[in-house]
Coordinates of C-alpha atoms and ligand atoms in Angstrom, one line a residue:
M62 CA 18.4 2.7 -11.1
R63 CA 19.2 2.3 -7.4
C64 CA 20.9 -0.5 -5.4
A65 CA 18.7 -3.3 -4.2
R66 CA 17.9 -3.1 -0.5
R67 CA 19.3 -6.5 0.5
V68 CA 19.8 -7.4 4.1
R69 CA 22.3 -9.6 6.0
I70 CA 20.2 -11.7 8.3
R71 CA 23.1 -13.5 10.0
G72 CA 24.6 -10.3 11.1
A73 CA 21.4 -9.1 12.6
A74 CA 20.8 -12.4 14.5
S75 CA 24.2 -12.2 16.1
G76 CA 23.6 -8.7 17.3
G77 CA 25.6 -6.8 14.7
G78 CA 24.0 -3.8 13.1
E79 CA 20.4 -2.9 12.8
A80 CA 17.9 -5.8 13.5
V81 CA 16.1 -7.1 10.4
Q82 CA 12.4 -6.9 10.7
V83 CA 9.5 -7.8 8.4
E84 CA 5.8 -7.1 8.7
I85 CA 3.4 -10.1 8.5
V86 CA 0.1 -9.6 6.8
E87 CA -2.4 -12.2 7.9
V88 CA -4.6 -13.3 4.9
A89 CA -6.4 -16.4 6.4
P90 CA -9.8 -14.6 6.7
R91 CA -9.7 -13.8 3.0
D92 CA -7.3 -15.9 0.9
G93 CA -7.4 -18.7 3.5
L94 CA -11.2 -19.0 3.6
Q95 CA -12.3 -18.1 0.1
N96 CA -11.8 -21.6 -1.2
E97 CA -13.4 -23.4 1.8
R98 CA -16.6 -25.1 0.7
T99 CA -18.0 -25.3 4.2
P100 CA -19.5 -21.9 5.0
V101 CA -17.7 -20.2 7.9
S102 CA -19.9 -18.0 10.1
T103 CA -19.4 -14.3 10.3
A104 CA -18.7 -14.7 14.0
D105 CA -16.0 -17.3 13.4
K106 CA -14.4 -15.0 10.8
V107 CA -14.4 -12.1 13.3
E108 CA -12.8 -14.4 15.9
L109 CA -10.1 -15.4 13.4
V110 CA -9.2 -11.8 12.9
R111 CA -9.3 -11.1 16.6
R112 CA -7.0 -14.1 17.4
T113 CA -4.4 -13.1 14.8
A114 CA -4.5 -9.5 15.8
A115 CA -4.1 -10.5 19.5
A116 CA -1.0 -12.5 18.4
G117 CA 0.5 -9.1 17.4
I118 CA -0.3 -9.0 13.6
R119 CA -0.8 -5.4 12.6
R120 CA -2.4 -5.9 9.2
V121 CA -5.1 -8.4 8.4
E122 CA -6.8 -8.9 5.1
V123 CA -10.3 -9.6 6.4
T124 CA -12.5 -10.1 3.4
S125 CA -13.0 -9.6 -0.3
F126 CA -15.6 -7.3 -1.8
V127 CA -16.2 -9.6 -4.7
H128 CA -19.6 -10.6 -6.2
P129 CA -21.0 -13.2 -3.8
G130 CA -22.0 -15.4 -6.8
R131 CA -18.2 -15.7 -7.6
V132 CA -17.0 -16.3 -4.1
P133 CA -19.9 -17.3 -1.9
Q134 CA -17.7 -17.6 1.2
M135 CA -17.1 -13.8 1.0
A136 CA -20.8 -12.9 0.8
D137 CA -20.7 -11.4 4.3
A138 CA -17.9 -8.9 3.6
E139 CA -19.8 -5.9 5.0
E140 CA -21.0 -7.8 8.1
V141 CA -17.4 -9.0 8.9
V142 CA -16.0 -5.4 8.7
A143 CA -18.9 -4.0 10.8
A144 CA -18.4 -6.6 13.5
L145 CA -14.6 -6.1 13.9
P146 CA -13.4 -4.4 17.1
R147 CA -11.6 -1.3 15.9
G148 CA -9.0 1.0 17.2
A149 CA -6.8 -1.8 18.5
G150 CA -3.9 -0.9 16.2
T151 CA -4.6 -3.5 13.6
S152 CA -5.2 -2.3 10.0
V153 CA -8.2 -3.8 8.4
I154 CA -7.6 -4.7 4.7
G155 CA -10.3 -5.4 2.2
L156 CA -9.6 -6.9 -1.2
A157 CA -11.3 -5.3 -4.2
L158 CA -11.0 -6.5 -7.8
N159 CA -12.8 -3.6 -9.4
E160 CA -14.2 -0.1 -8.8
R161 CA -17.5 -1.5 -7.6
G162 CA -15.7 -3.6 -5.0
L163 CA -13.6 -0.5 -4.0
E164 CA -16.8 1.5 -3.4
R165 CA -18.1 -1.3 -1.2
A166 CA -14.9 -1.4 0.8
I167 CA -14.9 2.4 1.3
A168 CA -18.5 2.3 2.5
A169 CA -17.8 -0.7 4.8
G170 CA -15.0 1.3 6.5
V171 CA -11.8 -0.6 5.9
D172 CA -8.5 1.0 6.6
E173 CA -6.7 -0.3 3.5
V174 CA -7.7 -1.7 0.1
N175 CA -5.7 -4.3 -1.8
A176 CA -6.3 -4.5 -5.5
V177 CA -5.0 -7.1 -8.0
L178 CA -3.2 -6.9 -11.3
V179 CA -2.5 -10.1 -13.1
A180 CA 0.7 -10.7 -15.0
S181 CA -0.8 -13.0 -17.7
E182 CA -3.6 -12.2 -20.2
E183 CA -5.6 -15.3 -19.8
F184 CA -5.6 -15.4 -15.9
S185 CA -6.3 -11.6 -15.9
R186 CA -9.5 -12.2 -17.9
R187 CA -10.6 -15.2 -15.7
N188 CA -9.8 -13.6 -12.4
Q189 CA -10.5 -9.9 -13.1
G190 CA -12.9 -10.1 -16.1
V191 CA -10.5 -7.8 -18.1
G192 CA -7.2 -8.1 -19.9
M193 CA -3.9 -6.9 -18.5
V194 CA -3.9 -3.4 -20.0
E195 CA -7.5 -2.6 -18.9
G196 CA -6.7 -4.2 -15.5
A197 CA -3.8 -1.8 -15.0
A198 CA -6.0 1.2 -16.0
V199 CA -8.7 0.0 -13.5
V200 CA -6.1 -0.2 -10.7
A201 CA -4.8 3.2 -11.5
R202 CA -8.3 4.7 -11.2
M203 CA -8.9 2.7 -8.0
A204 CA -5.6 4.1 -6.5
A205 CA -6.8 7.7 -7.1
R206 CA -10.2 7.0 -5.6
A207 CA -8.7 5.3 -2.6
A208 CA -6.3 8.2 -2.0
A209 CA -9.2 10.6 -2.2
A210 CA -11.0 8.6 0.4
G211 CA -7.9 8.6 2.6
L212 CA -7.2 4.9 2.4
R213 CA -4.0 3.1 2.1
F214 CA -3.9 1.2 -1.2
S215 CA -1.8 -1.8 -2.3
A216 CA -1.5 -3.3 -5.7
T217 CA -0.8 -7.1 -5.8
I218 CA 0.6 -8.5 -9.0
G219 CA -1.0 -12.0 -9.3
A220 CA 0.6 -14.8 -11.2
A221 CA 3.9 -12.9 -10.9
F222 CA 5.9 -16.1 -11.0
G223 CA 3.8 -18.3 -13.3
C224 CA 0.4 -18.6 -14.8
P225 CA -1.9 -21.7 -14.6
F226 CA -3.0 -21.2 -18.2
E227 CA -0.1 -19.6 -20.0
G228 CA 2.9 -21.1 -18.1
E229 CA 6.0 -19.0 -17.8
V230 CA 5.4 -15.3 -17.0
A231 CA 8.0 -12.8 -18.3
V232 CA 9.9 -10.7 -15.7
A233 CA 9.3 -7.8 -18.1
D234 CA 5.5 -8.1 -17.8
V235 CA 5.8 -8.1 -14.0
V236 CA 8.1 -5.1 -14.0
R237 CA 5.7 -3.2 -16.4
L238 CA 2.7 -3.7 -14.1
A239 CA 4.8 -2.7 -11.1
E240 CA 6.0 0.5 -12.9
G241 CA 2.4 1.3 -13.8
A242 CA 1.2 0.8 -10.2
A243 CA 4.1 2.9 -8.8
A244 CA 3.2 5.7 -11.3
A245 CA -0.4 5.5 -10.1
G246 CA 0.8 6.3 -6.6
V247 CA 0.1 3.0 -4.8
D248 CA 1.4 2.7 -1.2
E249 CA 2.7 -0.8 -1.7
I250 CA 3.4 -3.3 -4.5
A251 CA 3.1 -7.1 -3.9
L252 CA 4.4 -10.0 -6.0
A253 CA 2.1 -12.9 -5.6
D254 CA 2.9 -16.5 -6.5
T255 CA -0.7 -17.3 -6.9
I256 CA -0.2 -21.0 -7.9
G257 CA 2.9 -21.8 -5.9
V258 CA 5.5 -22.4 -8.6
A259 CA 8.3 -20.0 -7.5
V260 CA 11.7 -21.1 -6.2
P261 CA 14.1 -18.8 -4.3
T262 CA 16.1 -17.8 -7.4
D263 CA 12.9 -16.6 -9.1
V264 CA 12.1 -14.5 -6.0
R265 CA 15.6 -13.0 -6.0
E266 CA 15.4 -12.1 -9.7
R267 CA 11.9 -10.7 -9.6
V268 CA 12.2 -8.7 -6.4
R269 CA 15.4 -7.2 -7.6
A270 CA 13.9 -6.3 -11.0
V271 CA 10.8 -4.7 -9.5
R272 CA 12.9 -2.9 -6.8
S273 CA 15.1 -1.4 -9.5
A274 CA 12.0 -0.2 -11.4
V275 CA 9.9 1.2 -8.6
G276 CA 12.5 2.8 -6.2
E277 CA 11.2 3.3 -2.7
V278 CA 7.7 1.9 -3.0
P279 CA 7.5 -0.8 -0.2
L280 CA 7.4 -4.4 -1.5
R281 CA 5.3 -7.2 -0.1
C282 CA 5.4 -10.9 -1.2
H283 CA 2.6 -13.5 -1.2
F284 CA 3.6 -17.1 -1.5
H285 CA 1.6 -20.3 -1.8
N286 CA 3.1 -23.6 -0.6
T287 CA 1.7 -25.7 -3.4
R288 CA 5.1 -27.2 -4.3
N289 CA 6.6 -26.9 -0.8
T290 CA 8.8 -23.9 -1.7
G291 CA 6.8 -21.3 0.1
L292 CA 9.0 -20.8 3.2
A293 CA 12.2 -20.9 1.2
N294 CA 10.7 -18.2 -1.0
A295 CA 9.6 -16.1 2.0
F296 CA 13.1 -16.2 3.5
T297 CA 14.7 -15.2 0.3
A298 CA 12.2 -12.3 0.0
V299 CA 13.3 -11.2 3.5
E300 CA 17.0 -11.4 2.5
E301 CA 16.1 -9.2 -0.5
G302 CA 14.7 -6.6 1.8
V303 CA 10.9 -6.9 1.2
A304 CA 9.0 -4.9 3.9
A305 CA 6.1 -7.4 4.3
L306 CA 5.0 -11.0 3.8
D307 CA 1.5 -12.4 3.5
A308 CA 0.8 -15.6 5.5
S309 CA -2.2 -17.6 6.5
L310 CA -2.9 -19.2 9.9
G311 CA -2.7 -22.9 9.6
G312 CA -1.6 -22.6 6.0
I313 CA -5.1 -22.6 4.7
G314 CA -6.1 -21.1 1.3
G315 CA -6.2 -21.2 -2.4
C316 CA -7.6 -19.3 -5.3
P317 CA -11.0 -20.3 -6.6
F318 CA -10.0 -19.3 -10.2
A319 CA -6.6 -21.1 -10.3
P320 CA -6.6 -24.9 -10.8
A321 CA -4.7 -26.9 -8.1
A322 CA -3.9 -23.8 -6.1
T323 CA -3.3 -24.8 -2.5
G324 CA -2.6 -23.0 0.8
N325 CA -0.6 -19.9 1.7
I326 CA 2.5 -20.3 3.7
P327 CA 1.4 -21.0 7.3
T328 CA 1.8 -17.9 9.6
E329 CA 3.0 -19.9 12.6
D330 CA 5.6 -21.8 10.5
L331 CA 6.8 -18.5 9.1
V332 CA 7.1 -16.8 12.5
Y333 CA 9.0 -19.8 13.9
L334 CA 11.5 -19.6 11.0
L335 CA 11.9 -15.8 11.3
D336 CA 12.2 -15.9 15.1
R337 CA 15.0 -18.5 15.0
A338 CA 16.7 -16.5 12.3
G339 CA 16.7 -13.3 14.3
V340 CA 14.2 -11.5 12.1
R341 CA 11.7 -9.5 14.1
T342 CA 8.0 -9.8 13.4
G343 CA 6.4 -8.6 16.6
V344 CA 4.1 -11.6 16.5
S345 CA 3.7 -14.1 19.3
L346 CA 4.3 -17.7 18.1
D347 CA 2.6 -19.1 21.2
A348 CA -0.6 -17.1 20.5
L349 CA -0.6 -18.4 16.9
V350 CA 0.0 -22.0 18.0
E351 CA -3.0 -21.7 20.4
A352 CA -5.2 -20.5 17.6
V353 CA -4.5 -23.4 15.2
P354 CA -6.6 -26.1 17.0
W355 CA -9.4 -23.6 17.2
L356 CA -9.2 -23.1 13.4
D357 CA -9.1 -26.8 12.9
R358 CA -12.4 -27.2 14.8
V359 CA -14.0 -24.4 12.8
L360 CA -13.1 -26.0 9.5
G361 CA -13.6 -29.6 10.7
A362 CA -10.2 -30.6 9.3
R363 CA -6.6 -30.5 10.2
T364 CA -4.9 -27.5 8.6
P365 CA -1.7 -28.0 6.7
G366 CA 0.8 -26.1 8.8
L367 CA 3.4 -28.2 10.7
L368 CA 4.7 -26.0 13.5
A369 CA 1.5 -26.2 15.7
R370 CA 1.8 -30.0 15.6
A371 CA 5.5 -30.2 16.4
G372 CA 5.6 -27.2 18.8
G373 CA 8.3 -24.5 19.0
F374 CA 11.9 -25.1 19.9
P375 CA 13.2 -25.0 22.6
A376 CA 10.0 -26.3 24.1
P377 CA 9.0 -25.0 27.6
V378 CA 10.1 -27.4 30.4
I379 CA 7.2 -28.6 32.4
V380 CA 8.5 -29.1 35.9
G381 CA 7.3 -32.3 37.7
A382 CA 5.8 -33.7 34.6
Ligands
ZN641 ZN1 -3.1 -16.2 -2.7

């Protein structure tokens, strides 16, 4: 067992020691849109990816290779990937829930594949169509196939903080899935609070437990703001040394298979928080703020993020106004 990789954010902000940085993975085109009833055009999905990449985000989960009957909004997965401008330094991630989805993702030409393990039996059956043990075996086979195809491969542990059907999820179950994923050679392990029940003490406990179990495998966290704890959880994850955080422009999103699941943490709110805390993301807050009214128009509704409405701080001074 090795020491947890915790970081001291205040020290970094005041210029002492190595600057803390965290990678932001934009998930609005996939997790954000998958619950939207209004169909979003392929062109608008491509524009959403383009805008977030232009803001400096280096990894974007662009779609899900899931059966279109299950998630109609993702029916154009191949078309979205084919239409993306490539070679601009942004890694294109496709979500795949099974080996069929993985083959589609490989054929479509994604850079990375994100697969899902679920830390509760009932939710695993509803989301993945298989139980936890079989789900772990499927992900291990997918990891080998992705490696053979030369793709980066992440395993996301869904319901890692609580299950909509079974309630509390044991830390030991999360750790067991993480150990299996690490043994399968995945490039990254993510802990996902799919239904937005976590609080910072849960994040600290589970990130430390998984870190102790998987050693140097990079960790990512995925939070939903269902109970308004998402940003506090994200900040705690950064303090605990996670390498990456998922976020969704405007805070859109939700899981079609989890009752009452609401949006991901808003990317622009997260970047504001991290900027002010001296944590580097490489992402332009201004570019994100400009993209939010565009996204509101596409969806025909005001997205839940707050920063784009309030503006950054300090605000730019407009001379003569
Ligand atoms: Zn999610």
